[in-house]
Structure formats: C-alpha cells, structure tokens
C-alpha cells in the first residue's frame, strides 16, 4: 500500500485526497497519448528533492530521498480503464529501507478506495531488489505478490506497465506479463470497475518493513538516494468495434481474454522469479480462510 504520497511525514491516516475529477474515458477508439512529463504530472511534495532534466533527447524526472524528506509526483489526469507505463531506473548501490513506487489510486473515501501498486523494495548492495505488487478494490487489499527481476533494475531504465480493463489487471515489465488479476465481481470478489484512478510515483523511507521485514535499516551515509523516471505514457482502453467504451463491453465478449503469450509469460515468471503469492501463504491463512479469488483461481474459473 503506497501511502507516502499522501504525507511526507509518514502519517498513514487522515489522507488528503482531491475528489471529483472529471471522467476522461470517452469515445471508443482513442490513440496512445505521450507528452512531456511536466505537462502530464505535478509534484506533490519534496519539490526541493525533485528535478526535471534532459537525458539525451528525453525529459526525465529525478526523485531523491535524504534523512529529512523524500519526493512524490502524481498525474494531472485520472483514468478509468487503460494502459499506463513509465520507464524507471532504480536507486543504485545500497538501497536498503528505500522504496520507489509507481501506482494508481482512486480519490474517493478511503474506506472503499481502489489501488494498483508497484513498489520496489531496496536492498543491500549485491542483493536483488523486490518488486512488491498489491491490488485494492472497494477498500480491500492484502493481495500481495512479490518478484525478483531477471535484470539489474538499477543499471538502466526499464518499462513498468499497468493494464486495466473490465476483465483483468495485468502488470508487465518490459512488455512481459508478470501478473494478471481477474475480475471475479460476479462471484462476490471486489474489482475496480467504477472509480477513476490517478497515477502516483514516489521515493520514500520504509525501513520499518521494506528490507528483510525491517531487519535492515536505511544507511543514511549513502544519501541522497535517487531514482529516475521518464516516458510516461497512457493508452485508453479500446473496446470491441461498435461498443461505446470498455465499461460497456458485453460480459461474454472475448475482447480482454489473455492471449497465449501473456499466459506463457506469467507461467515463466511464476516458475522462476515469483517469491511470494498470498494465495499460497498457508502461514497467513488457514485453508478455509484464503480470499475467495484464490479458490476460484485454483478451480480454473
């Protein structure tokens, strides 16, 4: 749960959110939209720790963290169904305790908020960074899956994407699907289907839990920690021909079914790089207490 963008002092309640954003998902076949970062995002806190710069021909954003403060941005637009991607180069060296994020969140009451999280948990030099993912729907989260990556995410930029449609939430890394969360709303499982969400990115200190369960603390002698973001892109969800928008896609439509490559990618990543799956955590749940979607997934529904 990527809370710090709502408070630079690590307060986890009394969230100050702006409600009532205008609906941006209109029309049926809209084209990808790429714009400069300063046109598409705004700084929320830590402006003194944040700067735009030209990385070759590409406008980039550096988020930094020191012992006083981290930094955070958010998108100017909100979205209901679509694909969102950003290139990120993570903190180099000893990043234990440090978390970089890219995530989406709705702006209604916290008790029934929706959220799609990608959080990169720092580690000691030479140890792999963990990609922590989670999904909230109607205020219910606890759907964590974690992965190591098959490359060094601190050495160069890599593209991290969230695809959100009425049937699935798909998380991709460099185009390769690593996770697909299916809509089981008709089975009583909450799924984000009606609240617009805004994109956030942040760099913050979470040494109470981020690295080896909080056993390894942030070494402030390595500060400032810096992560780089660029190439923010959005693509509106495209429904079947003749359908007004994705939310009106007929229930039995195959439009958003997973293709064979996506299924193969997920199988490969799960077999080689997934290190935690809440649906397999028997220490956390008794067999009768697993979330309902876990049983549905096992049954192949």
Short mmCIF file of C-alpha atoms in Angstrom, two decimals:
data_model
loop_
_atom_site.label_atom_id
_atom_site.label_comp_id
_atom_site.label_asym_id
_atom_site.label_seq_id
_atom_site.Cartn_x
_atom_site.Cartn_y
_atom_site.Cartn_z
CA UNK A 1 0.00 0.00 0.00
CA UNK A 2 1.82 3.07 -1.33
CA UNK A 3 0.76 5.59 1.31
CA UNK A 4 3.62 8.11 1.49
CA UNK A 5 2.49 10.27 -1.43
CA UNK A 6 -0.27 11.42 0.85
CA UNK A 7 2.07 12.54 3.61
CA UNK A 8 5.79 13.39 3.64
CA UNK A 9 5.86 12.79 7.39
CA UNK A 10 4.78 9.14 7.11
CA UNK A 11 1.34 9.65 8.61
CA UNK A 12 -0.85 6.80 7.48
CA UNK A 13 -4.26 8.29 8.22
CA UNK A 14 -6.23 11.46 7.55
CA UNK A 15 -5.43 11.14 3.87
CA UNK A 16 -5.81 14.37 1.94
CA UNK A 17 -7.27 13.39 -1.40
CA UNK A 18 -8.85 15.51 -4.07
CA UNK A 19 -12.22 14.14 -5.20
CA UNK A 20 -14.43 14.82 -8.15
CA UNK A 21 -12.01 14.59 -11.07
CA UNK A 22 -13.63 14.68 -14.49
CA UNK A 23 -14.14 11.42 -16.37
CA UNK A 24 -11.55 11.09 -19.09
CA UNK A 25 -12.50 7.80 -20.66
CA UNK A 26 -14.60 8.89 -23.61
CA UNK A 27 -15.05 7.67 -27.14
CA UNK A 28 -14.37 4.23 -28.46
CA UNK A 29 -11.06 4.12 -30.31
CA UNK A 30 -8.57 6.58 -28.87
CA UNK A 31 -4.89 6.64 -29.71
CA UNK A 32 -1.88 6.46 -27.37
CA UNK A 33 -1.04 9.75 -25.71
CA UNK A 34 2.56 10.65 -24.93
CA UNK A 35 3.50 14.09 -23.61
CA UNK A 36 6.30 15.76 -21.75
CA UNK A 37 6.48 14.92 -18.07
CA UNK A 38 5.87 18.47 -16.87
CA UNK A 39 2.64 18.55 -18.89
CA UNK A 40 1.36 15.25 -17.55
CA UNK A 41 2.47 15.19 -13.90
CA UNK A 42 2.69 17.55 -10.94
CA UNK A 43 4.90 17.48 -7.87
CA UNK A 44 3.06 16.79 -4.61
CA UNK A 45 5.81 17.07 -2.02
CA UNK A 46 9.56 17.16 -1.84
CA UNK A 47 9.95 19.66 -4.68
CA UNK A 48 13.35 20.61 -3.31
CA UNK A 49 14.31 16.96 -3.72
CA UNK A 50 12.97 16.66 -7.26
CA UNK A 51 14.17 17.98 -10.60
CA UNK A 52 13.45 17.63 -14.30
CA UNK A 53 16.37 17.23 -16.69
CA UNK A 54 17.11 16.19 -20.24
CA UNK A 55 18.58 12.70 -20.52
CA UNK A 56 19.74 12.87 -24.11
CA UNK A 57 16.57 13.75 -26.04
CA UNK A 58 14.24 12.53 -23.29
CA UNK A 59 12.81 14.64 -20.49
CA UNK A 60 13.35 12.77 -17.22
CA UNK A 61 12.49 13.26 -13.58
CA UNK A 62 14.82 12.57 -10.66
CA UNK A 63 13.23 11.79 -7.29
CA UNK A 64 15.57 11.92 -4.31
CA UNK A 65 15.44 10.99 -0.65
CA UNK A 66 17.51 12.08 2.30
CA UNK A 67 17.00 11.85 6.05
CA UNK A 68 14.70 14.87 6.04
CA UNK A 69 12.34 14.09 3.19
CA UNK A 70 11.54 12.08 0.09
CA UNK A 71 9.64 13.16 -3.01
CA UNK A 72 6.45 12.41 -4.91
CA UNK A 73 4.55 13.24 -8.10
CA UNK A 74 1.10 12.46 -9.47
CA UNK A 75 -0.58 12.56 -12.86
CA UNK A 76 -2.72 15.54 -13.74
CA UNK A 77 -5.30 13.21 -15.32
CA UNK A 78 -7.40 10.39 -13.92
CA UNK A 79 -8.27 7.16 -15.71
CA UNK A 80 -10.95 4.51 -15.81
CA UNK A 81 -9.60 1.53 -17.80
CA UNK A 82 -6.47 1.85 -19.89
CA UNK A 83 -2.75 1.14 -20.00
CA UNK A 84 -0.20 3.20 -18.10
CA UNK A 85 3.55 2.79 -18.39
CA UNK A 86 6.71 4.52 -17.23
CA UNK A 87 10.41 3.89 -17.55
CA UNK A 88 12.19 3.78 -14.20
CA UNK A 89 15.83 3.45 -13.19
CA UNK A 90 16.04 2.48 -9.54
CA UNK A 91 18.40 3.59 -6.77
CA UNK A 92 21.92 2.26 -7.24
CA UNK A 93 24.08 0.73 -4.54
CA UNK A 94 22.91 0.09 -1.00
CA UNK A 95 19.21 0.98 -1.09
CA UNK A 96 18.08 -0.97 1.99
CA UNK A 97 14.99 0.60 3.54
CA UNK A 98 14.26 2.72 0.46
CA UNK A 99 11.07 2.22 -1.58
CA UNK A 100 10.39 3.59 -5.05
CA UNK A 101 6.83 3.34 -6.38
CA UNK A 102 4.58 3.68 -9.37
CA UNK A 103 0.91 3.08 -8.62
CA UNK A 104 -2.67 4.17 -9.25
CA UNK A 105 -5.30 5.12 -6.68
CA UNK A 106 -8.86 6.41 -6.62
CA UNK A 107 -9.72 9.64 -4.84
CA UNK A 108 -12.98 8.83 -3.08
CA UNK A 109 -13.33 7.84 0.58
CA UNK A 110 -10.51 5.64 1.85
CA UNK A 111 -12.94 3.02 3.14
CA UNK A 112 -13.74 1.89 -0.41
CA UNK A 113 -10.75 3.10 -2.39
CA UNK A 114 -9.21 1.22 -5.33
CA UNK A 115 -5.44 0.95 -5.85
CA UNK A 116 -2.93 -0.88 -8.04
CA UNK A 117 0.57 -0.94 -6.52
CA UNK A 118 4.06 -1.50 -7.84
CA UNK A 119 6.62 -0.91 -5.08
CA UNK A 120 10.33 -1.56 -5.44
CA UNK A 121 11.85 -2.58 -2.12
CA UNK A 122 15.51 -1.65 -1.80
CA UNK A 123 18.22 -3.98 -0.56
CA UNK A 124 21.87 -4.21 0.37
CA UNK A 125 24.43 -3.85 -2.38
CA UNK A 126 24.50 -7.00 -4.48
CA UNK A 127 21.16 -8.32 -3.20
CA UNK A 128 18.14 -8.30 -5.55
CA UNK A 129 15.50 -5.60 -5.35
CA UNK A 130 11.99 -6.95 -4.73
CA UNK A 131 9.05 -5.84 -6.86
CA UNK A 132 6.07 -5.84 -4.48
CA UNK A 133 2.60 -5.73 -6.10
CA UNK A 134 -0.79 -5.35 -4.48
CA UNK A 135 -4.37 -4.64 -5.57
CA UNK A 136 -7.08 -2.91 -3.56
CA UNK A 137 -10.76 -2.93 -4.56
CA UNK A 138 -13.54 -1.30 -2.54
CA UNK A 139 -11.06 -0.74 0.28
CA UNK A 140 -9.93 -4.37 0.45
CA UNK A 141 -6.26 -5.17 -0.23
CA UNK A 142 -3.98 -7.89 1.03
CA UNK A 143 -3.43 -9.29 -2.48
CA UNK A 144 0.35 -9.18 -2.45
CA UNK A 145 2.62 -10.91 -4.93
CA UNK A 146 6.37 -10.30 -4.97
CA UNK A 147 9.03 -10.89 -7.60
CA UNK A 148 12.73 -10.66 -8.25
CA UNK A 149 13.60 -9.33 -11.70
CA UNK A 150 15.68 -11.03 -14.38
CA UNK A 151 17.92 -7.98 -14.80
CA UNK A 152 19.54 -5.30 -12.66
CA UNK A 153 16.85 -2.57 -12.40
CA UNK A 154 19.43 -0.05 -11.14
CA UNK A 155 21.71 -0.29 -14.17
CA UNK A 156 19.33 1.18 -16.74
CA UNK A 157 15.74 2.19 -17.38
CA UNK A 158 13.08 -0.50 -17.72
CA UNK A 159 9.41 -0.13 -18.56
CA UNK A 160 6.79 -0.95 -15.93
CA UNK A 161 3.16 -1.08 -17.02
CA UNK A 162 -0.32 -1.45 -15.61
CA UNK A 163 -3.06 -2.62 -17.97
CA UNK A 164 -6.54 -2.22 -16.53
CA UNK A 165 -9.67 -3.36 -18.32
CA UNK A 166 -13.05 -4.72 -17.16
CA UNK A 167 -11.78 -8.31 -17.13
CA UNK A 168 -8.18 -8.13 -15.87
CA UNK A 169 -5.50 -6.03 -14.24
CA UNK A 170 -2.21 -7.03 -15.89
CA UNK A 171 1.21 -5.93 -14.68
CA UNK A 172 4.05 -6.02 -17.21
CA UNK A 173 7.79 -5.46 -17.08
CA UNK A 174 9.41 -4.55 -20.40
CA UNK A 175 6.26 -5.83 -22.08
CA UNK A 176 6.38 -9.22 -20.36
CA UNK A 177 3.32 -10.02 -18.24
CA UNK A 178 4.18 -10.99 -14.67
CA UNK A 179 0.74 -10.89 -13.04
CA UNK A 180 -2.91 -10.96 -14.09
CA UNK A 181 -5.67 -10.32 -11.54
CA UNK A 182 -9.03 -11.46 -12.89
CA UNK A 183 -12.39 -9.80 -12.33
CA UNK A 184 -14.49 -12.16 -10.19
CA UNK A 185 -17.00 -9.48 -9.26
CA UNK A 186 -19.88 -11.74 -10.33
CA UNK A 187 -18.57 -14.21 -7.70
CA UNK A 188 -18.58 -11.60 -4.94
CA UNK A 189 -14.92 -10.54 -5.20
CA UNK A 190 -14.40 -6.75 -5.40
CA UNK A 191 -12.79 -5.41 -8.58
CA UNK A 192 -12.14 -1.77 -9.59
CA UNK A 193 -14.86 -1.10 -12.13
CA UNK A 194 -16.24 2.38 -11.43
CA UNK A 195 -13.76 4.69 -9.73
CA UNK A 196 -11.27 6.73 -11.71
CA UNK A 197 -7.68 6.47 -10.56
CA UNK A 198 -4.71 8.80 -10.64
CA UNK A 199 -1.09 7.74 -11.17
CA UNK A 200 1.48 8.40 -8.45
CA UNK A 201 5.22 7.87 -8.11
CA UNK A 202 7.34 8.35 -5.00
CA UNK A 203 10.64 7.69 -3.30
CA UNK A 204 10.48 7.29 0.48
CA UNK A 205 11.97 5.65 3.55
CA UNK A 206 10.21 2.48 4.77
CA UNK A 207 12.98 0.80 6.73
CA UNK A 208 10.49 -0.39 9.34
CA UNK A 209 9.34 -3.10 6.88
CA UNK A 210 10.83 -2.82 3.40
CA UNK A 211 14.09 -4.80 3.61
CA UNK A 212 14.06 -8.27 5.13
CA UNK A 213 10.97 -7.39 7.10
CA UNK A 214 12.59 -4.30 8.59
CA UNK A 215 15.70 -6.10 9.85
CA UNK A 216 17.98 -3.98 7.64
CA UNK A 217 17.69 -0.23 8.18
CA UNK A 218 18.41 2.69 5.88
CA UNK A 219 22.06 3.73 5.86
CA UNK A 220 21.80 7.50 5.62
CA UNK A 221 25.51 7.84 4.90
CA UNK A 222 24.55 6.78 1.35
CA UNK A 223 22.02 9.62 0.96
CA UNK A 224 20.78 11.21 -1.13
CA UNK A 225 19.14 8.21 -2.80
CA UNK A 226 17.97 8.93 -6.35
CA UNK A 227 15.56 7.15 -8.71
CA UNK A 228 14.81 8.29 -12.26
CA UNK A 229 11.50 8.31 -14.15
CA UNK A 230 10.77 9.05 -17.81
CA UNK A 231 8.49 8.23 -20.78
CA UNK A 232 5.13 8.45 -19.03
CA UNK A 233 2.60 7.03 -21.49
CA UNK A 234 -1.10 6.26 -21.40
CA UNK A 235 -3.32 4.38 -23.84
CA UNK A 236 -7.07 4.46 -23.40
CA UNK A 237 -8.80 1.10 -23.21
CA UNK A 238 -10.24 0.16 -26.60
CA UNK A 239 -13.47 -1.85 -26.69
CA UNK A 240 -14.79 -4.05 -29.47
CA UNK A 241 -15.99 -2.26 -32.63
CA UNK A 242 -19.43 -0.80 -32.10
CA UNK A 243 -19.13 -0.76 -28.28
CA UNK A 244 -19.21 2.75 -26.81
CA UNK A 245 -16.46 2.26 -24.21
CA UNK A 246 -14.74 -0.54 -22.32
CA UNK A 247 -17.18 -0.44 -19.42
CA UNK A 248 -19.96 -1.34 -21.84
CA UNK A 249 -18.18 -4.38 -23.27
CA UNK A 250 -20.64 -7.34 -23.24
CA UNK A 251 -19.94 -9.79 -20.43
CA UNK A 252 -19.33 -12.74 -22.75
CA UNK A 253 -17.01 -10.83 -25.07
CA UNK A 254 -13.55 -12.34 -25.60
CA UNK A 255 -12.10 -8.85 -26.14
CA UNK A 256 -9.98 -8.83 -22.99
CA UNK A 257 -9.14 -12.52 -22.71
CA UNK A 258 -5.47 -13.28 -22.08
CA UNK A 259 -3.56 -14.31 -25.19
CA UNK A 260 -1.19 -17.27 -25.31
CA UNK A 261 1.94 -15.12 -25.00
CA UNK A 262 0.64 -13.37 -21.88
CA UNK A 263 -0.23 -16.71 -20.31
CA UNK A 264 3.20 -18.11 -21.19
CA UNK A 265 4.97 -15.04 -19.77
CA UNK A 266 3.12 -15.31 -16.47
CA UNK A 267 3.86 -19.02 -16.21
CA UNK A 268 7.57 -18.40 -16.84
CA UNK A 269 7.81 -15.56 -14.33
CA UNK A 270 5.90 -17.50 -11.67
CA UNK A 271 8.18 -20.51 -12.11
CA UNK A 272 11.42 -18.54 -12.00
CA UNK A 273 11.00 -15.16 -10.30
CA UNK A 274 7.91 -15.01 -8.11
CA UNK A 275 8.96 -15.19 -4.47
CA UNK A 276 5.64 -14.62 -2.72
CA UNK A 277 1.98 -15.29 -3.54
CA UNK A 278 -0.72 -14.54 -0.99
CA UNK A 279 -2.81 -17.37 -2.41
CA UNK A 280 -0.08 -19.84 -1.38
CA UNK A 281 0.65 -18.44 2.08
CA UNK A 282 -0.52 -21.17 4.47
CA UNK A 283 1.14 -19.43 7.41
CA UNK A 284 -1.01 -16.36 6.82
CA UNK A 285 -4.26 -18.17 6.03
CA UNK A 286 -5.87 -21.37 7.20
CA UNK A 287 -7.17 -23.41 4.28
CA UNK A 288 -10.70 -22.16 4.91
CA UNK A 289 -9.61 -18.51 5.19
CA UNK A 290 -7.96 -17.81 1.83
CA UNK A 291 -9.55 -14.96 -0.13
CA UNK A 292 -12.27 -16.20 -2.44
CA UNK A 293 -10.37 -15.42 -5.62
CA UNK A 294 -7.66 -17.87 -4.55
CA UNK A 295 -10.16 -20.75 -4.63
CA UNK A 296 -11.56 -19.56 -7.95
CA UNK A 297 -8.07 -19.39 -9.48
CA UNK A 298 -7.26 -22.91 -8.27
CA UNK A 299 -10.50 -24.15 -9.81
CA UNK A 300 -9.61 -22.51 -13.13
CA UNK A 301 -12.72 -20.34 -13.13
#
